Amino acid sequence: MSIPPRPAPTRGSGTRIVGRALTCAVFALAGLLFYISAQTARGTDLRTDNSLLSLSDVIRQRSAQNQQSQAQLAELQERAQRLTGRQGSPADAAQLTALEQAAALDPLQGPGLTVTLNDAPPNATARVPGVREPDVNDLVIHQQDIQAVVNALWRGGAEGVQVMDQRLISTSAVRCVGNTLLLQGRVYSPPYVVKAVGKTDALRAAVEADPTVRNYLQYVQAYGLGWKVQEGGDLSLPGYSGTADLRAATGQQ
């Protein structure tokens, strides 16, 4: 005796209602997602980032703004100095001049040293037998290279130091962002020029004795990094025209 197959169970009305509700919920959620996506894009292509500025673009934009602000600040400082000279006594004016010179606010002129650092030529290879082939970090100027030259010049008795077209003060910081120099809110590309006014013999001796500079000179010989030291009998450094405010400071007690 053969047994017929069992019929498939039929769904009740409650099951059909739940299925329809879930279907409606899925379509509603999909519509909500499309709406949010349209509001976020607002007619732009979500796959592109053309509306975003790269870090270098932001830095260069801020650099131009800082340069304009520094020019305005220099003009205001000049006006303030004229007013102070008119109203103060000769003794006050002399003291103000001495303080300005110590703070690097006045231009400085005299004998000194000019040091120029530059990246190696493109596609540079090892120039010394037995030296490994360079990678990208071996062929560019780093922050510590510029800072070593600046510190050596100060140790050599420099009366004033200038990096590129800016005079350094006690709060100046030399920083590198990628292969560019960031100094007091402005951006520079190599070659990097450092000038110092002082006794040329003492300045040169301090630079040549610095251990970081000596290490850099090994890369100059091995891979062709740029290095030039020139003595000048009459260098002229501009006065510092930026802000002297500290942005942040921390201390421990």
CSV table of C-alpha atoms in Angstrom, one decimal:
chain,number,residue,atom,x,y,z
A,1,MET,CA,0.0,0.0,0.0
A,2,SER,CA,1.5,3.2,-1.1
A,3,ILE,CA,1.4,6.3,1.1
A,4,PRO,CA,0.9,9.6,-0.7
A,5,PRO,CA,3.3,12.4,0.2
A,6,ARG,CA,2.3,14.8,2.9
A,7,PRO,CA,1.0,18.1,1.6
A,8,ALA,CA,3.1,21.2,2.4
A,9,PRO,CA,1.8,23.0,5.4
A,10,THR,CA,-0.2,26.1,4.6
A,11,ARG,CA,0.7,29.5,6.2
A,12,GLY,CA,-1.8,31.2,8.4
A,13,SER,CA,-3.0,34.8,8.0
A,14,GLY,CA,-0.7,35.9,10.9
A,15,THR,CA,2.4,34.7,9.1
A,16,ARG,CA,1.4,36.5,5.9
A,17,ILE,CA,0.9,39.8,7.8
A,18,VAL,CA,4.4,39.5,9.4
A,19,GLY,CA,6.0,38.9,6.0
A,20,ARG,CA,4.3,41.9,4.5
A,21,ALA,CA,5.4,44.1,7.4
A,22,LEU,CA,9.0,43.0,7.1
A,23,THR,CA,8.9,43.7,3.4
A,24,CYS,CA,7.6,47.3,4.0
A,25,ALA,CA,10.2,47.9,6.6
A,26,VAL,CA,13.0,46.8,4.2
A,27,PHE,CA,11.7,49.2,1.5
A,28,ALA,CA,11.3,52.0,4.0
A,29,LEU,CA,14.9,51.6,5.3
A,30,ALA,CA,16.3,51.5,1.7
A,31,GLY,CA,14.5,54.8,1.0
A,32,LEU,CA,15.9,56.4,4.1
A,33,LEU,CA,19.4,55.4,3.1
A,34,PHE,CA,19.0,56.9,-0.4
A,35,TYR,CA,17.7,60.1,1.2
A,36,ILE,CA,20.6,60.4,3.6
A,37,SER,CA,23.1,59.7,0.8
A,38,ALA,CA,21.6,62.4,-1.4
A,39,GLN,CA,21.6,64.9,1.5
A,40,THR,CA,25.2,64.2,2.3
A,41,ALA,CA,26.4,64.4,-1.3
A,42,ARG,CA,24.3,67.4,-2.3
A,43,GLY,CA,24.9,66.8,-5.9
A,44,THR,CA,28.6,65.9,-5.6
A,45,ASP,CA,30.4,62.6,-6.3
A,46,LEU,CA,30.8,60.7,-3.1
A,47,ARG,CA,33.7,58.7,-4.5
A,48,THR,CA,36.0,61.8,-5.1
A,49,ASP,CA,37.8,64.0,-2.5
A,50,ASN,CA,38.3,67.0,-4.8
A,51,SER,CA,36.6,69.2,-2.3
A,52,LEU,CA,39.2,68.4,0.4
A,53,LEU,CA,42.5,70.3,0.6
A,54,SER,CA,45.6,68.2,1.1
A,55,LEU,CA,47.8,68.9,4.1
A,56,SER,CA,50.4,70.8,2.0
A,57,ASP,CA,47.7,73.0,0.5
A,58,VAL,CA,46.4,73.9,3.9
A,59,ILE,CA,50.0,74.7,5.1
A,60,ARG,CA,50.7,76.9,2.1
A,61,GLN,CA,47.3,78.7,2.5
A,62,ARG,CA,48.1,79.4,6.2
A,63,SER,CA,51.6,80.4,5.2
A,64,ALA,CA,50.3,83.2,2.9
A,65,GLN,CA,47.9,84.3,5.6
A,66,ASN,CA,50.7,84.4,8.2
A,67,GLN,CA,52.9,86.4,5.8
A,68,GLN,CA,50.2,89.0,5.4
A,69,SER,CA,49.6,89.2,9.1
A,70,GLN,CA,53.4,89.6,9.8
A,71,ALA,CA,53.5,92.5,7.4
A,72,GLN,CA,50.7,94.2,9.2
A,73,LEU,CA,52.3,93.5,12.5
A,74,ALA,CA,55.6,95.0,11.4
A,75,GLU,CA,53.8,98.2,10.3
A,76,LEU,CA,52.1,98.4,13.7
A,77,GLN,CA,55.4,97.8,15.5
A,78,GLU,CA,57.1,100.6,13.6
A,79,ARG,CA,54.3,103.0,14.5
A,80,ALA,CA,54.6,102.0,18.1
A,81,GLN,CA,58.3,102.6,18.1
A,82,ARG,CA,57.9,106.1,16.6
A,83,LEU,CA,55.3,107.0,19.2
A,84,THR,CA,57.6,105.6,22.0
A,85,GLY,CA,60.5,107.6,20.7
A,86,ARG,CA,58.5,110.8,20.8
A,87,GLN,CA,57.1,110.4,24.2
A,88,GLY,CA,59.9,108.8,26.2
A,89,SER,CA,63.1,110.3,27.6
A,90,PRO,CA,66.5,109.7,25.9
A,91,ALA,CA,67.4,107.2,28.6
A,92,ASP,CA,64.2,105.3,27.9
A,93,ALA,CA,64.9,105.4,24.2
A,94,ALA,CA,68.4,104.0,24.7
A,95,GLN,CA,67.1,101.2,26.9
A,96,LEU,CA,64.4,100.4,24.4
A,97,THR,CA,67.0,100.2,21.6
A,98,ALA,CA,69.2,97.8,23.6
A,99,LEU,CA,66.2,95.6,24.4
A,100,GLU,CA,65.2,95.5,20.7
A,101,GLN,CA,68.7,94.5,19.6
A,102,ALA,CA,68.7,91.7,22.2
A,103,ALA,CA,65.3,90.5,21.0
A,104,ALA,CA,66.4,90.6,17.4
A,105,LEU,CA,63.8,93.2,16.5
A,106,ASP,CA,66.4,95.5,14.8
A,107,PRO,CA,68.3,94.8,11.6
A,108,LEU,CA,71.8,93.6,12.1
A,109,GLN,CA,74.8,94.1,9.8
A,110,GLY,CA,78.4,92.8,10.0
A,111,PRO,CA,80.8,90.0,9.0
A,112,GLY,CA,79.5,86.5,9.2
A,113,LEU,CA,78.9,83.1,7.7
A,114,THR,CA,76.4,81.8,5.1
A,115,VAL,CA,75.6,78.0,5.1
A,116,THR,CA,73.5,76.5,2.3
A,117,LEU,CA,72.0,73.0,2.5
A,118,ASN,CA,70.3,71.3,-0.4
A,119,ASP,CA,68.7,67.9,-1.4
A,120,ALA,CA,70.8,65.5,-3.5
A,121,PRO,CA,70.3,65.4,-7.3
A,122,PRO,CA,67.4,63.3,-8.6
A,123,ASN,CA,68.2,59.6,-8.9
A,124,ALA,CA,71.4,60.0,-7.0
A,125,THR,CA,73.5,56.9,-6.3
A,126,ALA,CA,76.3,56.0,-4.0
A,127,ARG,CA,79.5,57.9,-4.9
A,128,VAL,CA,81.8,56.1,-2.5
A,129,PRO,CA,82.8,52.4,-3.0
A,130,GLY,CA,81.4,50.1,-0.4
A,131,VAL,CA,78.5,52.5,0.6
A,132,ARG,CA,75.0,51.1,0.3
A,133,GLU,CA,72.7,52.5,-2.3
A,134,PRO,CA,70.5,55.4,-0.8
A,135,ASP,CA,66.9,55.4,0.0
A,136,VAL,CA,64.7,58.5,-0.2
A,137,ASN,CA,65.5,59.6,3.4
A,138,ASP,CA,69.2,59.6,2.5
A,139,LEU,CA,68.7,62.2,-0.3
A,140,VAL,CA,66.8,65.0,1.4
A,141,ILE,CA,67.4,67.6,4.1
A,142,HIS,CA,66.0,66.8,7.5
A,143,GLN,CA,64.9,69.0,10.3
A,144,GLN,CA,67.9,68.0,12.5
A,145,ASP,CA,70.3,69.0,9.7
A,146,ILE,CA,69.1,72.6,9.7
A,147,GLN,CA,68.7,72.7,13.5
A,148,ALA,CA,72.3,71.5,13.9
A,149,VAL,CA,73.7,74.3,11.8
A,150,VAL,CA,71.6,76.9,13.7
A,151,ASN,CA,72.7,75.6,17.1
A,152,ALA,CA,76.3,75.4,16.1
A,153,LEU,CA,76.2,79.1,14.9
A,154,TRP,CA,74.7,80.1,18.2
A,155,ARG,CA,77.4,78.2,20.1
A,156,GLY,CA,80.0,80.0,17.9
A,157,GLY,CA,78.9,83.3,19.3
A,158,ALA,CA,76.5,84.5,16.5
A,159,GLU,CA,75.0,87.9,17.3
A,160,GLY,CA,72.1,87.0,15.0
A,161,VAL,CA,70.9,84.2,12.9
A,162,GLN,CA,68.6,84.2,9.8
A,163,VAL,CA,67.0,81.1,8.1
A,164,MET,CA,65.8,81.8,4.6
A,165,ASP,CA,64.4,85.3,4.8
A,166,GLN,CA,63.4,85.3,8.5
A,167,ARG,CA,65.3,86.4,11.6
A,168,LEU,CA,65.3,83.9,14.4
A,169,ILE,CA,64.4,84.7,18.0
A,170,SER,CA,64.5,82.7,21.2
A,171,THR,CA,61.1,81.2,20.5
A,172,SER,CA,61.8,80.3,16.9
A,173,ALA,CA,61.4,76.6,16.0
A,174,VAL,CA,62.7,74.9,12.9
A,175,ARG,CA,60.3,72.2,11.7
A,176,CYS,CA,60.0,70.1,8.6
A,177,VAL,CA,56.8,68.9,7.0
A,178,GLY,CA,57.5,66.3,4.4
A,179,ASN,CA,60.3,67.8,2.2
A,180,THR,CA,59.5,71.4,3.1
A,181,LEU,CA,60.6,73.6,5.9
A,182,LEU,CA,58.0,75.2,8.2
A,183,LEU,CA,59.3,78.3,10.0
A,184,GLN,CA,57.3,80.7,12.0
A,185,GLY,CA,54.1,80.0,10.0
A,186,ARG,CA,55.7,80.1,6.5
A,187,VAL,CA,56.7,77.3,4.2
A,188,TYR,CA,60.0,77.0,2.3
A,189,SER,CA,61.6,74.5,-0.1
A,190,PRO,CA,65.3,73.7,-0.5
A,191,PRO,CA,67.9,74.9,-0.9
A,192,TYR,CA,67.9,76.2,2.7
A,193,VAL,CA,70.1,79.2,3.5
A,194,VAL,CA,71.3,80.0,7.0
A,195,LYS,CA,73.1,83.3,7.7
A,196,ALA,CA,74.8,84.4,10.9
A,197,VAL,CA,76.6,87.6,11.9
A,198,GLY,CA,79.6,87.2,14.2
A,199,LYS,CA,83.3,86.3,14.1
A,200,THR,CA,83.7,84.2,11.1
A,201,ASP,CA,86.5,82.0,12.4
A,202,ALA,CA,84.6,81.1,15.6
A,203,LEU,CA,81.4,80.5,13.6
A,204,ARG,CA,83.1,78.2,11.1
A,205,ALA,CA,84.9,76.3,13.9
A,206,ALA,CA,81.7,75.7,15.7
A,207,VAL,CA,79.9,74.4,12.6
A,208,GLU,CA,82.8,72.0,11.7
A,209,ALA,CA,82.9,70.7,15.3
A,210,ASP,CA,79.2,69.8,15.5
A,211,PRO,CA,78.7,66.0,15.5
A,212,THR,CA,75.4,66.2,13.6
A,213,VAL,CA,77.0,68.4,11.0
A,214,ARG,CA,79.9,65.9,10.7
A,215,ASN,CA,77.4,63.1,10.1
A,216,TYR,CA,75.6,65.2,7.5
A,217,LEU,CA,78.9,65.8,5.7
A,218,GLN,CA,79.4,62.0,5.3
A,219,TYR,CA,76.1,61.9,3.4
A,220,VAL,CA,77.3,64.9,1.3
A,221,GLN,CA,80.3,62.8,0.3
A,222,ALA,CA,78.4,59.6,-0.2
A,223,TYR,CA,75.3,60.7,-2.0
A,224,GLY,CA,75.8,64.3,-3.2
A,225,LEU,CA,73.7,66.3,-0.7
A,226,GLY,CA,74.3,70.0,-1.1
A,227,TRP,CA,76.7,71.9,1.3
A,228,LYS,CA,78.3,75.3,0.9
A,229,VAL,CA,79.9,77.5,3.5
A,230,GLN,CA,80.8,81.1,2.6
A,231,GLU,CA,82.3,83.9,4.6
A,232,GLY,CA,80.9,87.4,4.1
A,233,GLY,CA,82.4,90.7,5.2
A,234,ASP,CA,79.1,92.6,5.3
A,235,LEU,CA,76.0,90.5,5.9
A,236,SER,CA,72.7,92.1,6.5
A,237,LEU,CA,70.0,90.4,8.6
A,238,PRO,CA,66.5,91.8,8.9
A,239,GLY,CA,64.8,92.5,12.2
A,240,TYR,CA,62.2,90.0,13.4
A,241,SER,CA,58.7,91.2,12.5
A,242,GLY,CA,56.5,88.3,13.7
A,243,THR,CA,54.8,87.7,17.0
A,244,ALA,CA,56.7,86.8,20.1
A,245,ASP,CA,53.8,85.2,22.0
A,246,LEU,CA,54.1,81.7,23.2
A,247,ARG,CA,51.3,79.5,21.9
A,248,ALA,CA,51.7,76.7,24.5
A,249,ALA,CA,53.9,75.9,27.5
A,250,THR,CA,54.0,73.1,30.0
A,251,GLY,CA,56.0,72.7,33.1
A,252,GLN,CA,56.5,70.3,36.0
A,253,GLN,CA,56.8,71.3,39.7
